[in-house]
PDB file of C-alpha atoms in Angstrom:
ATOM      1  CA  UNK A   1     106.250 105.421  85.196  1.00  0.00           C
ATOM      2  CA  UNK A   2     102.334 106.851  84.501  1.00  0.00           C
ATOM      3  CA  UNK A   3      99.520 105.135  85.959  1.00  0.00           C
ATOM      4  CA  UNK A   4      95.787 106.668  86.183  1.00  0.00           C
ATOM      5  CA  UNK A   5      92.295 106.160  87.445  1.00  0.00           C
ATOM      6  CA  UNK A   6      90.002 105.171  85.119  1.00  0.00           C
ATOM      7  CA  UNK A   7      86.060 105.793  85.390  1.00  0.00           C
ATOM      8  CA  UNK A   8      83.262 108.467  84.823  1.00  0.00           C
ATOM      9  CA  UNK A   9      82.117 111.307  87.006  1.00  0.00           C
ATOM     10  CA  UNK A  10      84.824 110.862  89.386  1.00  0.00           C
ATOM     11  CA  UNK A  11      86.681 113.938  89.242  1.00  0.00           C
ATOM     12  CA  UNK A  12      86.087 113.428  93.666  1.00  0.00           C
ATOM     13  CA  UNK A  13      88.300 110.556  93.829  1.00  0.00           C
ATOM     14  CA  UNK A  14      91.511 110.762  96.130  1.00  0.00           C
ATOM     15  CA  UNK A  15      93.221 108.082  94.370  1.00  0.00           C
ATOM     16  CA  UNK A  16      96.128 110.120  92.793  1.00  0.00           C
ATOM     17  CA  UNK A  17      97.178 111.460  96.080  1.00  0.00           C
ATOM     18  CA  UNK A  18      96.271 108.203  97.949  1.00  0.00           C
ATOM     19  CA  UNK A  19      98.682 105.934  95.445  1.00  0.00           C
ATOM     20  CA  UNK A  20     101.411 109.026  95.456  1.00  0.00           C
ATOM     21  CA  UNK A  21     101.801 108.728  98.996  1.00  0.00           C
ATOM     22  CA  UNK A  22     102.157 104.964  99.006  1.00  0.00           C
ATOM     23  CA  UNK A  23     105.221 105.322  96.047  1.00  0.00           C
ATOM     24  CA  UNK A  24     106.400 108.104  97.866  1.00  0.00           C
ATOM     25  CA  UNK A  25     106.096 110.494  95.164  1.00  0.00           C
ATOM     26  CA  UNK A  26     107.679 108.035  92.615  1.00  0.00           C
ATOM     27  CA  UNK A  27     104.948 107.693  90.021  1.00  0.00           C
ATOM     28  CA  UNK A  28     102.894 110.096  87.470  1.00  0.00           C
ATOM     29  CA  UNK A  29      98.970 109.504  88.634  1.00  0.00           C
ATOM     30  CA  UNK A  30      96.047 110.727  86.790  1.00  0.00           C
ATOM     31  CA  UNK A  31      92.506 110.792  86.229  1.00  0.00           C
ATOM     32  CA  UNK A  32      90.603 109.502  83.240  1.00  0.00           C
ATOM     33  CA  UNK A  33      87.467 110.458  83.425  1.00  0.00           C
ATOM     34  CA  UNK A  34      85.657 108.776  80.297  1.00  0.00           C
ATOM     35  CA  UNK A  35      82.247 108.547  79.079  1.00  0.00           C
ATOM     36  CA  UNK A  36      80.813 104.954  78.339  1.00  0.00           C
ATOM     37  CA  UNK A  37      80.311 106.065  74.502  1.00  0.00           C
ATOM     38  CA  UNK A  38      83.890 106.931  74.211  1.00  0.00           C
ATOM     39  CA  UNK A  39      85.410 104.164  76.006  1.00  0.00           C
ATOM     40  CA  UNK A  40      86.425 101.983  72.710  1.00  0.00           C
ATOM     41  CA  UNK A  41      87.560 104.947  70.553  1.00  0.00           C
ATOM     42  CA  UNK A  42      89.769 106.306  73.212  1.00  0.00           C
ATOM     43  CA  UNK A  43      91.352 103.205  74.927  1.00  0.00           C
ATOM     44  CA  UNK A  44      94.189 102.489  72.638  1.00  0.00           C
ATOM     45  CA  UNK A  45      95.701 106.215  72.926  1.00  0.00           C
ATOM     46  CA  UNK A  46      95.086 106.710  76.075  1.00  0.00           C
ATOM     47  CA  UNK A  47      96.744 104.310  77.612  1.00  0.00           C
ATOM     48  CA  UNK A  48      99.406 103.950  75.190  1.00  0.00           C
ATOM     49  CA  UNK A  49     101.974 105.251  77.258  1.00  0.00           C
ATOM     50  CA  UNK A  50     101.056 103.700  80.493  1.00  0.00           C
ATOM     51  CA  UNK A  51     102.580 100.951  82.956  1.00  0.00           C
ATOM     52  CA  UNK A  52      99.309 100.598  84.276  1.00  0.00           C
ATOM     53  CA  UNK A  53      95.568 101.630  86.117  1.00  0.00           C
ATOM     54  CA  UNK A  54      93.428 101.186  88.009  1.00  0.00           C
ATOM     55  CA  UNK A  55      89.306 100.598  87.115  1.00  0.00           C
ATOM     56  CA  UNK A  56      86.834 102.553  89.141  1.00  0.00           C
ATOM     57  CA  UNK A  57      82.652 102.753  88.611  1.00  0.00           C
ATOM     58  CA  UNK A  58      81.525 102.133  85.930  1.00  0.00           C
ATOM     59  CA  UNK A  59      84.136  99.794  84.157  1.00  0.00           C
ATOM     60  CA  UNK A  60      85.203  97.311  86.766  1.00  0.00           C
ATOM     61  CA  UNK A  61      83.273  94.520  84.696  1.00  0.00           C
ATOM     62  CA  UNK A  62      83.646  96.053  81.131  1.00  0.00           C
ATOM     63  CA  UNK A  63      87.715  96.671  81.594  1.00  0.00           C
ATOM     64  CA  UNK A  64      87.975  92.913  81.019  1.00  0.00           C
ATOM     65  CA  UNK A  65      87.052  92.875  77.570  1.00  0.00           C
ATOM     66  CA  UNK A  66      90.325  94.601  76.765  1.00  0.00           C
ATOM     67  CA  UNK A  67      92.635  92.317  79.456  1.00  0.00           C
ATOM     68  CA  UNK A  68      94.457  89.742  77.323  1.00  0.00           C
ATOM     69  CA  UNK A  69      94.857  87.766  80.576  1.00  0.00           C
ATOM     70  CA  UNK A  70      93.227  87.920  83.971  1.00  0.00           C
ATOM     71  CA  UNK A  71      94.488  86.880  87.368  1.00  0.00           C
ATOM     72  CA  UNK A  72      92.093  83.653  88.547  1.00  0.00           C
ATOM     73  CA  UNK A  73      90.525  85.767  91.595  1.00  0.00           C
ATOM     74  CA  UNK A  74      89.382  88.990  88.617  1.00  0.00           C
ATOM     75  CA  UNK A  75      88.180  86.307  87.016  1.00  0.00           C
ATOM     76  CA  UNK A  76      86.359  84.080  89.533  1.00  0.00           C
ATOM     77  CA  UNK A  77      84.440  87.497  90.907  1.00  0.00           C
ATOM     78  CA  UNK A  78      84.132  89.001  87.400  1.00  0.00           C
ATOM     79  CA  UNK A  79      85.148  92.123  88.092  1.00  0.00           C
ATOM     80  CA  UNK A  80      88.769  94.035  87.437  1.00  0.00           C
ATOM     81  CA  UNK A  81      90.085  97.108  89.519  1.00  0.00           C
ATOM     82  CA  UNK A  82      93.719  97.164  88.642  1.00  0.00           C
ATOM     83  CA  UNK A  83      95.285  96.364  85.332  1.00  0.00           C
ATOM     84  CA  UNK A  84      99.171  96.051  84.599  1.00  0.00           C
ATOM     85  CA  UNK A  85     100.635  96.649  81.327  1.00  0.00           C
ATOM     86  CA  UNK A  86     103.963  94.785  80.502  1.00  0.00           C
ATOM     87  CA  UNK A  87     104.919  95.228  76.538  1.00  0.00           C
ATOM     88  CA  UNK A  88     101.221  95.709  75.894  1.00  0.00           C
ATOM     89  CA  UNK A  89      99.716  93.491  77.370  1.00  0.00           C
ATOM     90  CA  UNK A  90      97.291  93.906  79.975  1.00  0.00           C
ATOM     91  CA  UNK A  91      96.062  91.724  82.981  1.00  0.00           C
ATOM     92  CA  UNK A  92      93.606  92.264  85.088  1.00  0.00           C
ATOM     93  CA  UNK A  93      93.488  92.331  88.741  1.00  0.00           C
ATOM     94  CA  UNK A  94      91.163  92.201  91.422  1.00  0.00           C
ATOM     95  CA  UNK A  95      92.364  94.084  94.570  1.00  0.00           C
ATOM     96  CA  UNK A  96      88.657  95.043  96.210  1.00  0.00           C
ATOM     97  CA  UNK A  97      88.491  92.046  98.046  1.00  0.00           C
ATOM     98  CA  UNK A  98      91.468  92.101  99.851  1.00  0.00           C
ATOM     99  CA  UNK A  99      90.932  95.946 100.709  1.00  0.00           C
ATOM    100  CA  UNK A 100      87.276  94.712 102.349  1.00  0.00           C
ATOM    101  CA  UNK A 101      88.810  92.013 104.354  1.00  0.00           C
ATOM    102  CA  UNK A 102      91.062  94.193 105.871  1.00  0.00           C
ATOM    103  CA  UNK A 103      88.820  97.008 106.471  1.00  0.00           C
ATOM    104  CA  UNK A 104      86.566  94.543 108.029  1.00  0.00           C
ATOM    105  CA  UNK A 105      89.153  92.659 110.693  1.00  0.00           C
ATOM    106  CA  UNK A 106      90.953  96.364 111.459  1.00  0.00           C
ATOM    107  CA  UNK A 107      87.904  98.125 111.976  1.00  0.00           C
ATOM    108  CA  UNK A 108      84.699  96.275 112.540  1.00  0.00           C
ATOM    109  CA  UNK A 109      84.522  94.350 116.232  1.00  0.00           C
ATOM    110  CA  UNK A 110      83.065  91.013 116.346  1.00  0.00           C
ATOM    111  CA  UNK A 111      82.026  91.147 113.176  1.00  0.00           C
ATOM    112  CA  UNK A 112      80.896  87.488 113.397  1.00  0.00           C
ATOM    113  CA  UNK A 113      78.205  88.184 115.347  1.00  0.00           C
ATOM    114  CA  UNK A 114      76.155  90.095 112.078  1.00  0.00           C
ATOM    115  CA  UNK A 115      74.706  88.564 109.092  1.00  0.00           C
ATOM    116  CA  UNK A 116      76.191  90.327 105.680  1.00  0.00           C
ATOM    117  CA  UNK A 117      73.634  92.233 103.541  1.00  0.00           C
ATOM    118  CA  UNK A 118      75.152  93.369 100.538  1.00  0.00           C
ATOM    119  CA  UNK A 119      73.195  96.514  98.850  1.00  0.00           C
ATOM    120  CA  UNK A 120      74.059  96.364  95.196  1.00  0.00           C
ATOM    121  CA  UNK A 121      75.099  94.300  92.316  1.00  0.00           C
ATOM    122  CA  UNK A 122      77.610  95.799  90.382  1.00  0.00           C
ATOM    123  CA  UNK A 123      81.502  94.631  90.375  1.00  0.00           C
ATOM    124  CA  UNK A 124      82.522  95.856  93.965  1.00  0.00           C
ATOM    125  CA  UNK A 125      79.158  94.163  95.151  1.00  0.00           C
ATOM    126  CA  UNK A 126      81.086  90.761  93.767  1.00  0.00           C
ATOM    127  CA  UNK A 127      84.471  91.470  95.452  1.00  0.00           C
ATOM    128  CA  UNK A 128      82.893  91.795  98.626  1.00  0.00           C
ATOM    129  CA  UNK A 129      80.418  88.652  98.243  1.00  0.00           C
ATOM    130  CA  UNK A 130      84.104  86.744  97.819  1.00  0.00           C
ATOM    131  CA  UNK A 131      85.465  88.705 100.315  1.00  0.00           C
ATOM    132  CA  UNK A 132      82.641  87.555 102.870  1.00  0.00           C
ATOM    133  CA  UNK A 133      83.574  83.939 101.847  1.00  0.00           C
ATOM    134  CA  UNK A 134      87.589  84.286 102.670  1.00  0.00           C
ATOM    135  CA  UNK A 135      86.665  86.173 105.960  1.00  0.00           C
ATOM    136  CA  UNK A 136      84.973  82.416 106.899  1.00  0.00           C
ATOM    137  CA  UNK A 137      80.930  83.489 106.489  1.00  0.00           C
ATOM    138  CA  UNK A 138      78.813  80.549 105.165  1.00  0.00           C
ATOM    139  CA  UNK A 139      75.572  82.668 104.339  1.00  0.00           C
ATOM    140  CA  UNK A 140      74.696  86.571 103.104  1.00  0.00           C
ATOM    141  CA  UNK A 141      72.089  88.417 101.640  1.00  0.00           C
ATOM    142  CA  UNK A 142      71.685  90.579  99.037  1.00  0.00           C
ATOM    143  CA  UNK A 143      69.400  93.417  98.775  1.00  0.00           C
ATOM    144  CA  UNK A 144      68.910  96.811  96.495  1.00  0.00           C
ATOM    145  CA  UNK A 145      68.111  97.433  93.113  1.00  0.00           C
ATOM    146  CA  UNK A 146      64.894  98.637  90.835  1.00  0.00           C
ATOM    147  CA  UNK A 147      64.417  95.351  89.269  1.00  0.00           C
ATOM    148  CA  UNK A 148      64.101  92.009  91.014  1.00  0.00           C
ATOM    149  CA  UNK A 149      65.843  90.452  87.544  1.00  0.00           C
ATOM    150  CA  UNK A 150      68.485  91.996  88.644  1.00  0.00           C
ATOM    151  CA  UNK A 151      69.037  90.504  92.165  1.00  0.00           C
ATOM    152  CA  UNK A 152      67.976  87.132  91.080  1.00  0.00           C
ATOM    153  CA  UNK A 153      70.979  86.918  88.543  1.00  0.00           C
ATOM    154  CA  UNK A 154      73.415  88.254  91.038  1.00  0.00           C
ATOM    155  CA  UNK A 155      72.307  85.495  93.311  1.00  0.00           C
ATOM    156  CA  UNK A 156      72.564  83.195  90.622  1.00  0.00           C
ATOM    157  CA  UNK A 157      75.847  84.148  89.808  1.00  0.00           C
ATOM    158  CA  UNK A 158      77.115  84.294  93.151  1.00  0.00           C
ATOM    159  CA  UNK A 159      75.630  80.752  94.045  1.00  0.00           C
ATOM    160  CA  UNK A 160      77.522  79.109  90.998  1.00  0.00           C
ATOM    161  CA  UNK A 161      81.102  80.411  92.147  1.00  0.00           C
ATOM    162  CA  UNK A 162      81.157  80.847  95.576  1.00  0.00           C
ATOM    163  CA  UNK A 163      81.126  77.979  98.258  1.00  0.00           C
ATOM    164  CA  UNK A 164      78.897  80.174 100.651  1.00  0.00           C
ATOM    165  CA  UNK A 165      75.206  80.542 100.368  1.00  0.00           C
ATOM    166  CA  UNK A 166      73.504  83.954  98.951  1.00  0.00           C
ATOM    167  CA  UNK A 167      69.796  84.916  99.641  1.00  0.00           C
ATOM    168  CA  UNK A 168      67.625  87.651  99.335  1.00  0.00           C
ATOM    169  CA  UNK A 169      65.847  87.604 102.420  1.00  0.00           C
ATOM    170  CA  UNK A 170      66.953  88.892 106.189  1.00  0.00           C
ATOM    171  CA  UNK A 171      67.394  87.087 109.037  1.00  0.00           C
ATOM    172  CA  UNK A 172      66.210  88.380 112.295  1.00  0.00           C
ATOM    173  CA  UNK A 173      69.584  89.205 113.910  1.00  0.00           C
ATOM    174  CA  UNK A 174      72.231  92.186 114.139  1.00  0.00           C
ATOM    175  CA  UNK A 175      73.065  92.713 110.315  1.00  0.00           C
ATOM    176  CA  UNK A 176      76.378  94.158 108.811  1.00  0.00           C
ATOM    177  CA  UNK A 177      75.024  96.195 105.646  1.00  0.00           C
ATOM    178  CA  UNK A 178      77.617  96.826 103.010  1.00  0.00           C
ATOM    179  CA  UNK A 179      76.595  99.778 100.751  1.00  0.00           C
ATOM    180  CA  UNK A 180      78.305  99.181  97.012  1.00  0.00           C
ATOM    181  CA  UNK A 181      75.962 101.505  95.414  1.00  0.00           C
ATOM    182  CA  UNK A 182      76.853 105.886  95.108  1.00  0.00           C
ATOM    183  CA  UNK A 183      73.792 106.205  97.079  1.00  0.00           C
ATOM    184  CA  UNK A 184      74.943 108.022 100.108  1.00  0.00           C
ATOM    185  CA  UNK A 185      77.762 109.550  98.954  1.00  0.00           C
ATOM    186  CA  UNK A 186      79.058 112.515  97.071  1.00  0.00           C
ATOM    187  CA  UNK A 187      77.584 111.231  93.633  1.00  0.00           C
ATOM    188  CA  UNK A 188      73.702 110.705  95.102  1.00  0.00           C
ATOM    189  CA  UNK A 189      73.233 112.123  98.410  1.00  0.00           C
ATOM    190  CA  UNK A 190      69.751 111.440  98.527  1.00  0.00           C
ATOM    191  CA  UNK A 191      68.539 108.510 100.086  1.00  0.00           C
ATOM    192  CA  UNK A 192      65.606 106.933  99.600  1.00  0.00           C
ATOM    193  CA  UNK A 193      63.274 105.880 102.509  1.00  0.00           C
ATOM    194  CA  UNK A 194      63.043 102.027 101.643  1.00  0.00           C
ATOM    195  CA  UNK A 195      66.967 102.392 100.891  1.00  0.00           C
ATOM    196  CA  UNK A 196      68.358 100.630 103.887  1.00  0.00           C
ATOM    197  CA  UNK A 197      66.275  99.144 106.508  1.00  0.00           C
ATOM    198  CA  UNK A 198      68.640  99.104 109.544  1.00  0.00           C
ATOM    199  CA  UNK A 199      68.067  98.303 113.108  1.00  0.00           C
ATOM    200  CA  UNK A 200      69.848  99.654 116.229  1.00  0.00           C
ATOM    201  CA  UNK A 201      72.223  96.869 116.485  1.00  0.00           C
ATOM    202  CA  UNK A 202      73.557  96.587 113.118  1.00  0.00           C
ATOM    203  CA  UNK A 203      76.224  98.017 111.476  1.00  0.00           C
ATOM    204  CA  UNK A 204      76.748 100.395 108.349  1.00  0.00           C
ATOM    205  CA  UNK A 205      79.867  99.834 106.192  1.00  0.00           C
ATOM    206  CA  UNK A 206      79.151 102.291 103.823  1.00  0.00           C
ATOM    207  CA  UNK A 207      81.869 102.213 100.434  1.00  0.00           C
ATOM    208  CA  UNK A 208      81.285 105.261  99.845  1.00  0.00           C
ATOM    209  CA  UNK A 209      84.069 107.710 101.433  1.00  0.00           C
ATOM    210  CA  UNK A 210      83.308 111.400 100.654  1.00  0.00           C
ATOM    211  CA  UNK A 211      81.753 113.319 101.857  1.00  0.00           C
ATOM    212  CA  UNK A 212      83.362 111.976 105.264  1.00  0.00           C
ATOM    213  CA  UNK A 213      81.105 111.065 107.047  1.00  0.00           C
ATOM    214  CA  UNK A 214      78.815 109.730 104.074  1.00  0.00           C
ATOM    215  CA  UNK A 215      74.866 111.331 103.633  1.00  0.00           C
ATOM    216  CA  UNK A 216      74.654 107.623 104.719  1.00  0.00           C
ATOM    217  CA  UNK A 217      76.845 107.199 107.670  1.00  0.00           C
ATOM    218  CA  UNK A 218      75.088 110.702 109.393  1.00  0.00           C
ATOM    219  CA  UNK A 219      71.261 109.106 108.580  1.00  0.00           C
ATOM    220  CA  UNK A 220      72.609 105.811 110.596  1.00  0.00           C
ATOM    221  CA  UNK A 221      74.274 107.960 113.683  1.00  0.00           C
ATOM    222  CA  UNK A 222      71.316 109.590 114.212  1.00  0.00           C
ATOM    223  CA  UNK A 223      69.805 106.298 114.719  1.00  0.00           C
ATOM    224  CA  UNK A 224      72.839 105.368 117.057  1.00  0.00           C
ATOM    225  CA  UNK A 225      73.910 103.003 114.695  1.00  0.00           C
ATOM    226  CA  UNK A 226      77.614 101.956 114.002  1.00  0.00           C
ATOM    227  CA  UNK A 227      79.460 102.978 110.946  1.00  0.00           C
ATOM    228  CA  UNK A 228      81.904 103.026 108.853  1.00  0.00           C
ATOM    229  CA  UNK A 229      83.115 104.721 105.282  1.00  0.00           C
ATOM    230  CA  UNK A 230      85.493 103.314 102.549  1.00  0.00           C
ATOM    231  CA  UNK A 231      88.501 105.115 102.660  1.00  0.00           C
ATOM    232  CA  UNK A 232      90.633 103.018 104.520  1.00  0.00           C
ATOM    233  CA  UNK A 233      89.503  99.962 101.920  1.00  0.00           C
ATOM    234  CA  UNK A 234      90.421 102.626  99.454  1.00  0.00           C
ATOM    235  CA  UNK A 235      93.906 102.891 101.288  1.00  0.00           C
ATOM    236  CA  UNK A 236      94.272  99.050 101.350  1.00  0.00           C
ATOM    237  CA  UNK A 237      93.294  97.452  98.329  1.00  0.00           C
ATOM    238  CA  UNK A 238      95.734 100.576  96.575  1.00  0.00           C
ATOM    239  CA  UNK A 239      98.385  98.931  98.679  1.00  0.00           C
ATOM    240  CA  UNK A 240      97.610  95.743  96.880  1.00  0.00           C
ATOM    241  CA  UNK A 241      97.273  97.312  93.666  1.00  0.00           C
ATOM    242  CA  UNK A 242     100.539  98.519  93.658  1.00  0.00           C
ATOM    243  CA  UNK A 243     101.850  95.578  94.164  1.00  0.00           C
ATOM    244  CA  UNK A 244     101.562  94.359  90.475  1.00  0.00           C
ATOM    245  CA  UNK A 245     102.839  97.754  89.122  1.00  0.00           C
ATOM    246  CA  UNK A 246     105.884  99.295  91.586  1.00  0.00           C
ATOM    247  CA  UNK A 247     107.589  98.220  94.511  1.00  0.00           C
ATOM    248  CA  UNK A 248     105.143  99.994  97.743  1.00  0.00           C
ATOM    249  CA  UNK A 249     107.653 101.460 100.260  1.00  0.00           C
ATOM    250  CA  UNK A 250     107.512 102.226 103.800  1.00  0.00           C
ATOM    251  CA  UNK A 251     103.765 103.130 103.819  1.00  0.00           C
ATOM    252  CA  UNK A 252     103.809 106.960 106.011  1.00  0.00           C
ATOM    253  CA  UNK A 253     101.855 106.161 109.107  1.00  0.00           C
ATOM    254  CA  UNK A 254      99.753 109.625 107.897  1.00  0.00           C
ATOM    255  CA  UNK A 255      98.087 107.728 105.407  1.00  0.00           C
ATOM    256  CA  UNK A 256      96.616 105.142 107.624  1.00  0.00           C
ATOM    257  CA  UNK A 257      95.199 107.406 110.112  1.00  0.00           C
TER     258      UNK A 257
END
């Protein structure tokens, strides 16, 4: 069975050895690193011969052009990051969420006691806005972005399909910020000034997960700010992903840790 990552610039990504380990060496993994321009031309023989893949930045949204069906949750947050093929046709998948829950009960404490602040707006920004509303939240904020077009139609978006309330302004109390931008992270290292404007009591989830720590997790540790980095929701929405394409076997403890 052959499965691959697809996305651009992302020759970094630990995927392939991340969803190896979970098969237990039973599956082909690759990379697919694909510019936007060639994305039509090169779909149909590229992933001719594959059981299925999973969608990385910048496709999560675009991917579901080409899905002939989509599970309810891809299509409720309008993003797709795992697509299985069975006799050629594909549907889309939205695993993201379920990694960010987890990542957020296993490795946040009392995470009840921030207010979300979601920096970005692209299709893991949605994921975790649902994700938010499964984890019981009935209010976040959403910040980032050159344009303030941009973060009003996120908001509107978010409004019309979630049950929870989205805002663009902050609350003064401890605030969990969830960075689903590269900023940060191997891709953009720089970060602007304005970027992030934490306090001393809140906490950095930061998506990004190389380097480890993040550009961003080492600006907010200087600060003595809590953080963490997204490889373990990397680990656990591949879990999930591989659900819909291969049995997942006794997980190694290794890749946990």
């Amino acid at each position: 069975m052959k499965f691959a990552l697809l996305g651009y610039n992302i020759a970094y990504s630990l995927s392939p050895i991340i969803h190896e380990l979970i098969s237990q060496f039973s599956m082909d993994y690759n990379i697919i690193d694909l510019a936007p321009q060639n994305l039509e031309k090169e779909i149909p023989k590229i992933f001719s011969e594959l059981s299925g893949f999973n969608v990385t930045i910048p496709y999560k949204q675009s991917i579901m052009d080409y899905c002939k069906t989509l599970d309810p949750v891809a299509e409720k947050i309008g993003a797709v990051n795992t697509v299985a093929i069975r006799n050629g046709i594909w549907k889309g998948y939205n695993t993201d969420y379920l990694g960010f829950i987890r990542s957020v009960k296993e490795n946040i404490p009392n995470y009840f006691s921030y207010h979300p602040v979601i920096v970005g707006y692209g299709g893991v920004a949605r994921a975790v806005a649902l994700g938010f509303e499964k984890l019981g939240f009935n209010a976040i904020t959403v910040r980032g972005g050159e344009f303030k077009s941009e973060r009003d139609e996120f908001i509107r978006s978010m409004n019309s399909i979630l049950d929870i309330k989205v805002f663009d302004f902050l609350p003064e109390i401890p605030r969990l910020w969830i960075n689903c931008t590269p900023v940060g992270g191997a891709k953009i290292p720089h970060i602007p000034r304005d970027f992030i404007d934490f306090g001393p009591r809140d906490f950095i989830f930061d998506l990004n997960y190389t380097p480890c720590p993040t550009h961003l997790e080492l600006k907010a540790k200087d600060q003595s700010v809590s953080t963490i980095n997204g490889m373990k929701m990397l680990v656990y929405q591949a879990i999930e992903a591989q659900k819909f394409g291969l049995p997942v076997k006794n997980l190694p403890e290794v890749i946990l840790n």
